[in-house]
């Protein structure tokens, strides 16, 4: 009997060790982020160098990369979920954009190197975490925010909460209409303490914020008239993650600024990688129309 118990104990310890190793490997493979050395390597052969910056707000360290002429308008790219500043890093090497704007991409709270794995489900608090970047770089120049997927409602919230700092919005496949949010049964269980810590940190942070997204969007419903920044919405009709009706929702809800829809029939959700030229076009058109 004692030998059986020892065997069971050994088997249990081996199984636990295997689980821990597998989870560690999974976590390392699903980080979706760039270290400083990787950023430096990426820009080493580029004509314009991106530089990594960080600042602290409350208990969070926020990381971002910025490239280009500081006298030009600023474009800030905000990634979806999961993701990191790496989602838009190629835009910071785009010589055509660098002629007309300074470009920045950021690790949102809980992603990349901004307190990796520690999500901030509140969109208003996330917006507050990004505000110091806008205040530091605003000056007398316009700032355009580009938000993809869950980055879309975040940049919209920023334009609601501090409209004086936001001159343009480009919403790329944005999850903004609470009535269109899917009821995914697994989100709740994955947010419980036990299962939550079995997830890779990137997916843990992603699930935390997606689980709370619908009530966050519902809180934003009366705030859409606060947006005064000219807005462009880029949306594919073959997007299976974010319904295309989110684009027309933006057109209905933004009543105090012009809204342009760029609807593409055969485009999916991953616009920054499949159709980067549409984002580039929207940025250039904004700057041209504003005379900047």
Short mmCIF file of C-alpha atoms in Angstrom, two decimals:
data_model
loop_
_atom_site.label_atom_id
_atom_site.label_comp_id
_atom_site.label_asym_id
_atom_site.label_seq_id
_atom_site.Cartn_x
_atom_site.Cartn_y
_atom_site.Cartn_z
CA UNK A 1 0.00 0.00 0.00
CA UNK A 2 2.81 2.39 0.92
CA UNK A 3 4.60 1.59 -2.34
CA UNK A 4 1.41 2.31 -4.30
CA UNK A 5 1.10 5.69 -2.62
CA UNK A 6 4.71 6.49 -3.43
CA UNK A 7 4.12 5.54 -7.08
CA UNK A 8 1.00 7.70 -7.25
CA UNK A 9 2.87 10.57 -5.64
CA UNK A 10 5.75 10.23 -8.08
CA UNK A 11 3.35 10.06 -11.01
CA UNK A 12 1.54 13.14 -9.76
CA UNK A 13 4.77 15.08 -9.35
CA UNK A 14 5.96 14.07 -12.81
CA UNK A 15 2.62 15.09 -14.34
CA UNK A 16 2.76 18.42 -12.51
CA UNK A 17 6.31 19.02 -13.68
CA UNK A 18 5.35 18.22 -17.28
CA UNK A 19 2.38 20.59 -17.00
CA UNK A 20 4.55 23.40 -15.63
CA UNK A 21 7.13 22.92 -18.39
CA UNK A 22 4.43 22.83 -21.09
CA UNK A 23 2.80 25.98 -19.73
CA UNK A 24 6.16 27.75 -19.60
CA UNK A 25 6.92 26.77 -23.19
CA UNK A 26 3.46 27.87 -24.31
CA UNK A 27 3.89 31.20 -22.54
CA UNK A 28 7.27 31.79 -24.18
CA UNK A 29 5.84 31.02 -27.63
CA UNK A 30 2.83 33.33 -27.31
CA UNK A 31 4.24 36.63 -26.09
CA UNK A 32 3.65 38.73 -29.23
CA UNK A 33 6.20 41.33 -28.12
CA UNK A 34 9.55 42.90 -29.03
CA UNK A 35 12.43 43.45 -26.64
CA UNK A 36 14.69 46.50 -26.80
CA UNK A 37 17.39 44.46 -28.53
CA UNK A 38 14.89 43.22 -31.11
CA UNK A 39 13.70 46.78 -31.71
CA UNK A 40 17.28 48.00 -32.12
CA UNK A 41 18.01 45.15 -34.54
CA UNK A 42 14.88 45.90 -36.54
CA UNK A 43 15.84 49.54 -37.05
CA UNK A 44 19.58 48.90 -37.51
CA UNK A 45 19.34 48.93 -41.31
CA UNK A 46 16.49 51.44 -41.60
CA UNK A 47 17.09 55.05 -42.71
CA UNK A 48 14.96 56.34 -39.82
CA UNK A 49 15.63 54.96 -36.36
CA UNK A 50 12.89 54.18 -33.87
CA UNK A 51 13.69 54.80 -30.22
CA UNK A 52 12.18 53.02 -27.24
CA UNK A 53 10.72 55.15 -24.44
CA UNK A 54 8.89 54.40 -21.23
CA UNK A 55 7.06 56.30 -18.54
CA UNK A 56 5.38 55.38 -15.28
CA UNK A 57 1.79 56.17 -14.41
CA UNK A 58 0.43 54.96 -11.08
CA UNK A 59 1.72 51.36 -10.82
CA UNK A 60 2.30 50.80 -14.54
CA UNK A 61 5.28 51.18 -16.83
CA UNK A 62 4.17 52.05 -20.36
CA UNK A 63 6.52 51.35 -23.28
CA UNK A 64 6.40 52.84 -26.76
CA UNK A 65 8.59 53.33 -29.81
CA UNK A 66 8.67 56.59 -31.75
CA UNK A 67 10.32 57.49 -35.06
CA UNK A 68 10.55 60.55 -37.27
CA UNK A 69 10.54 64.34 -37.16
CA UNK A 70 9.06 65.78 -33.96
CA UNK A 71 7.91 68.92 -35.81
CA UNK A 72 5.47 66.92 -37.94
CA UNK A 73 1.99 65.71 -36.88
CA UNK A 74 2.06 62.65 -34.61
CA UNK A 75 0.36 59.36 -35.48
CA UNK A 76 -0.03 56.90 -32.58
CA UNK A 77 -0.81 53.27 -33.43
CA UNK A 78 -2.69 51.22 -30.81
CA UNK A 79 -2.79 47.43 -31.15
CA UNK A 80 -5.58 44.94 -30.53
CA UNK A 81 -5.86 41.94 -28.20
CA UNK A 82 -3.55 40.15 -27.81
CA UNK A 83 -0.74 42.15 -29.34
CA UNK A 84 1.99 44.68 -28.71
CA UNK A 85 3.76 47.59 -30.32
CA UNK A 86 5.19 45.07 -32.79
CA UNK A 87 1.81 44.97 -34.58
CA UNK A 88 2.56 48.35 -36.16
CA UNK A 89 6.36 48.38 -36.14
CA UNK A 90 6.55 48.18 -39.95
CA UNK A 91 4.64 51.46 -40.23
CA UNK A 92 7.45 53.18 -38.31
CA UNK A 93 9.83 52.23 -41.12
CA UNK A 94 7.51 53.50 -43.87
CA UNK A 95 9.49 56.27 -45.57
CA UNK A 96 6.41 57.71 -47.30
CA UNK A 97 4.64 58.19 -43.95
CA UNK A 98 7.76 59.53 -42.27
CA UNK A 99 7.79 62.38 -44.78
CA UNK A 100 4.47 63.66 -43.42
CA UNK A 101 4.28 62.49 -39.78
CA UNK A 102 6.11 61.35 -36.71
CA UNK A 103 5.03 57.79 -35.90
CA UNK A 104 4.66 55.95 -32.59
CA UNK A 105 3.46 52.51 -31.55
CA UNK A 106 2.72 51.51 -27.96
CA UNK A 107 2.43 48.48 -25.69
CA UNK A 108 -1.02 48.77 -24.13
CA UNK A 109 -1.33 47.99 -20.39
CA UNK A 110 -0.90 44.24 -19.88
CA UNK A 111 0.86 43.63 -23.20
CA UNK A 112 4.39 43.75 -24.55
CA UNK A 113 6.58 45.25 -21.84
CA UNK A 114 3.83 47.34 -20.23
CA UNK A 115 3.30 45.10 -17.17
CA UNK A 116 2.99 41.98 -19.31
CA UNK A 117 0.06 39.77 -18.32
CA UNK A 118 -1.55 42.33 -15.98
CA UNK A 119 -4.57 43.53 -17.93
CA UNK A 120 -6.51 46.75 -17.37
CA UNK A 121 -10.12 45.90 -18.32
CA UNK A 122 -11.35 49.50 -17.88
CA UNK A 123 -11.11 51.44 -21.14
CA UNK A 124 -11.21 54.75 -19.28
CA UNK A 125 -8.23 53.71 -17.12
CA UNK A 126 -6.38 52.41 -20.17
CA UNK A 127 -7.02 55.76 -21.85
CA UNK A 128 -5.66 57.53 -18.78
CA UNK A 129 -2.51 55.39 -18.98
CA UNK A 130 -1.88 56.58 -22.56
CA UNK A 131 -2.70 60.23 -21.91
CA UNK A 132 0.81 61.22 -20.72
CA UNK A 133 2.24 60.24 -24.11
CA UNK A 134 -0.17 62.60 -25.88
CA UNK A 135 0.46 65.41 -23.41
CA UNK A 136 4.23 65.05 -23.80
CA UNK A 137 4.20 65.13 -27.59
CA UNK A 138 1.17 67.31 -28.42
CA UNK A 139 2.53 70.85 -28.56
CA UNK A 140 0.84 72.79 -31.37
CA UNK A 141 0.64 69.87 -33.79
CA UNK A 142 -2.24 67.52 -34.58
CA UNK A 143 -2.35 63.98 -33.21
CA UNK A 144 -4.02 61.11 -35.06
CA UNK A 145 -4.88 57.90 -33.21
CA UNK A 146 -5.02 54.62 -35.14
CA UNK A 147 -6.68 51.76 -33.24
CA UNK A 148 -7.06 48.19 -34.51
CA UNK A 149 -9.64 45.73 -33.12
CA UNK A 150 -9.80 46.33 -29.35
CA UNK A 151 -7.49 49.26 -29.89
CA UNK A 152 -10.44 50.85 -31.70
CA UNK A 153 -12.68 51.38 -28.67
CA UNK A 154 -9.65 52.48 -26.68
CA UNK A 155 -8.72 55.31 -29.05
CA UNK A 156 -12.41 56.25 -29.24
CA UNK A 157 -12.46 56.45 -25.44
CA UNK A 158 -9.37 58.65 -25.54
CA UNK A 159 -11.13 61.00 -27.96
CA UNK A 160 -14.12 61.09 -25.59
CA UNK A 161 -12.16 61.67 -22.39
CA UNK A 162 -9.62 64.24 -23.65
CA UNK A 163 -10.84 65.57 -27.02
CA UNK A 164 -8.43 68.51 -26.84
CA UNK A 165 -5.55 66.07 -27.38
CA UNK A 166 -7.02 64.13 -30.31
CA UNK A 167 -7.41 65.61 -33.79
CA UNK A 168 -8.11 62.51 -35.86
CA UNK A 169 -9.29 58.92 -35.40
CA UNK A 170 -8.70 55.95 -37.66
CA UNK A 171 -10.69 52.97 -36.42
CA UNK A 172 -9.52 49.73 -38.03
CA UNK A 173 -11.94 46.79 -37.65
CA UNK A 174 -13.01 48.22 -34.27
CA UNK A 175 -15.04 46.35 -31.64
CA UNK A 176 -17.27 49.25 -30.58
CA UNK A 177 -20.95 48.21 -30.70
CA UNK A 178 -21.90 46.37 -27.48
CA UNK A 179 -24.89 44.73 -29.14
CA UNK A 180 -22.55 43.00 -31.60
CA UNK A 181 -20.20 41.55 -29.00
CA UNK A 182 -20.34 37.71 -29.10
CA UNK A 183 -21.50 35.78 -26.06
CA UNK A 184 -18.49 33.47 -25.72
CA UNK A 185 -19.26 31.03 -22.92
CA UNK A 186 -15.61 30.18 -22.22
CA UNK A 187 -14.56 33.74 -21.31
CA UNK A 188 -16.05 33.56 -17.80
CA UNK A 189 -14.42 30.27 -16.76
CA UNK A 190 -11.07 31.41 -18.15
CA UNK A 191 -11.31 34.53 -15.97
CA UNK A 192 -11.58 32.47 -12.76
CA UNK A 193 -8.42 32.46 -10.61
CA UNK A 194 -7.46 28.82 -11.23
CA UNK A 195 -7.87 28.67 -15.01
CA UNK A 196 -6.65 32.23 -15.47
CA UNK A 197 -3.15 31.37 -14.28
CA UNK A 198 -2.92 28.37 -16.60
CA UNK A 199 -3.11 30.66 -19.62
CA UNK A 200 -0.05 32.22 -21.28
CA UNK A 201 0.29 35.78 -20.02
CA UNK A 202 -0.67 37.34 -23.36
CA UNK A 203 -3.88 35.30 -23.53
CA UNK A 204 -4.59 35.90 -19.83
CA UNK A 205 -4.48 39.66 -20.35
CA UNK A 206 -6.48 39.37 -23.57
CA UNK A 207 -9.23 37.27 -21.99
CA UNK A 208 -9.48 39.62 -19.00
CA UNK A 209 -10.18 42.65 -21.15
CA UNK A 210 -12.39 40.91 -23.73
CA UNK A 211 -14.47 39.38 -20.92
CA UNK A 212 -15.22 42.90 -19.64
CA UNK A 213 -15.49 44.59 -23.04
CA UNK A 214 -19.26 44.56 -23.51
CA UNK A 215 -20.08 46.45 -20.27
CA UNK A 216 -17.23 48.84 -21.04
CA UNK A 217 -18.79 49.58 -24.45
CA UNK A 218 -22.21 50.01 -22.84
CA UNK A 219 -20.74 52.66 -20.53
CA UNK A 220 -19.47 54.51 -23.60
CA UNK A 221 -22.88 54.69 -25.32
CA UNK A 222 -23.83 58.18 -24.02
CA UNK A 223 -20.29 59.50 -24.59
CA UNK A 224 -20.01 59.24 -28.37
CA UNK A 225 -21.18 62.85 -28.97
CA UNK A 226 -18.03 63.98 -27.12
CA UNK A 227 -15.90 62.96 -30.10
CA UNK A 228 -14.99 66.00 -32.19
CA UNK A 229 -12.09 64.43 -34.09
CA UNK A 230 -12.57 63.67 -37.76
CA UNK A 231 -12.91 59.90 -38.06
CA UNK A 232 -12.21 57.23 -40.66
CA UNK A 233 -13.41 53.65 -40.18
CA UNK A 234 -11.69 50.86 -42.13
CA UNK A 235 -13.65 47.61 -42.14
CA UNK A 236 -13.71 44.38 -44.12
CA UNK A 237 -16.96 42.60 -44.86
CA UNK A 238 -15.26 39.21 -44.51
CA UNK A 239 -14.18 39.96 -40.95
CA UNK A 240 -15.33 36.96 -38.87
CA UNK A 241 -14.05 38.42 -35.58
CA UNK A 242 -15.61 41.89 -35.68
CA UNK A 243 -18.92 42.26 -37.59
CA UNK A 244 -18.81 44.92 -40.29
CA UNK A 245 -21.87 46.62 -38.77
CA UNK A 246 -19.49 48.10 -36.18
CA UNK A 247 -18.49 50.55 -38.91
CA UNK A 248 -22.02 51.83 -39.45
CA UNK A 249 -22.43 52.00 -35.66
CA UNK A 250 -19.57 54.52 -35.58
CA UNK A 251 -21.22 56.53 -38.33
CA UNK A 252 -24.47 56.70 -36.33
CA UNK A 253 -22.90 57.46 -32.96
CA UNK A 254 -20.29 60.08 -33.89
CA UNK A 255 -22.56 63.06 -34.41
CA UNK A 256 -20.17 65.97 -33.84
CA UNK A 257 -17.45 65.11 -36.34
CA UNK A 258 -17.32 63.92 -39.96
CA UNK A 259 -17.07 60.15 -40.40
CA UNK A 260 -15.74 58.39 -43.48
CA UNK A 261 -16.30 54.66 -44.05
CA UNK A 262 -13.81 52.57 -46.01
CA UNK A 263 -15.63 49.25 -46.49
CA UNK A 264 -13.82 46.49 -48.39
CA UNK A 265 -15.76 43.44 -49.57
CA UNK A 266 -12.99 40.82 -49.53
CA UNK A 267 -11.04 41.97 -46.49
CA UNK A 268 -10.72 40.11 -43.16
CA UNK A 269 -9.91 41.32 -39.65
CA UNK A 270 -6.13 41.54 -39.96
CA UNK A 271 -5.97 44.81 -41.86
CA UNK A 272 -2.57 46.08 -40.58
CA UNK A 273 -0.90 43.08 -42.21
CA UNK A 274 -3.16 42.32 -45.19
CA UNK A 275 -4.05 45.87 -46.28
CA UNK A 276 -1.56 48.31 -44.68
CA UNK A 277 -1.96 50.60 -47.68
CA UNK A 278 -5.50 51.46 -46.53
CA UNK A 279 -4.22 52.70 -43.19
CA UNK A 280 -1.45 54.62 -44.93
CA UNK A 281 -4.00 56.16 -47.30
CA UNK A 282 -6.27 57.22 -44.44
CA UNK A 283 -3.37 58.92 -42.63
CA UNK A 284 -2.16 60.78 -45.72
CA UNK A 285 -5.70 61.88 -46.62
CA UNK A 286 -6.28 63.22 -43.12
CA UNK A 287 -3.09 65.27 -43.17
CA UNK A 288 -3.77 66.54 -46.68
CA UNK A 289 -7.35 67.56 -45.88
CA UNK A 290 -6.31 69.27 -42.65
CA UNK A 291 -3.61 71.20 -44.46
CA UNK A 292 -0.84 69.84 -42.26
#
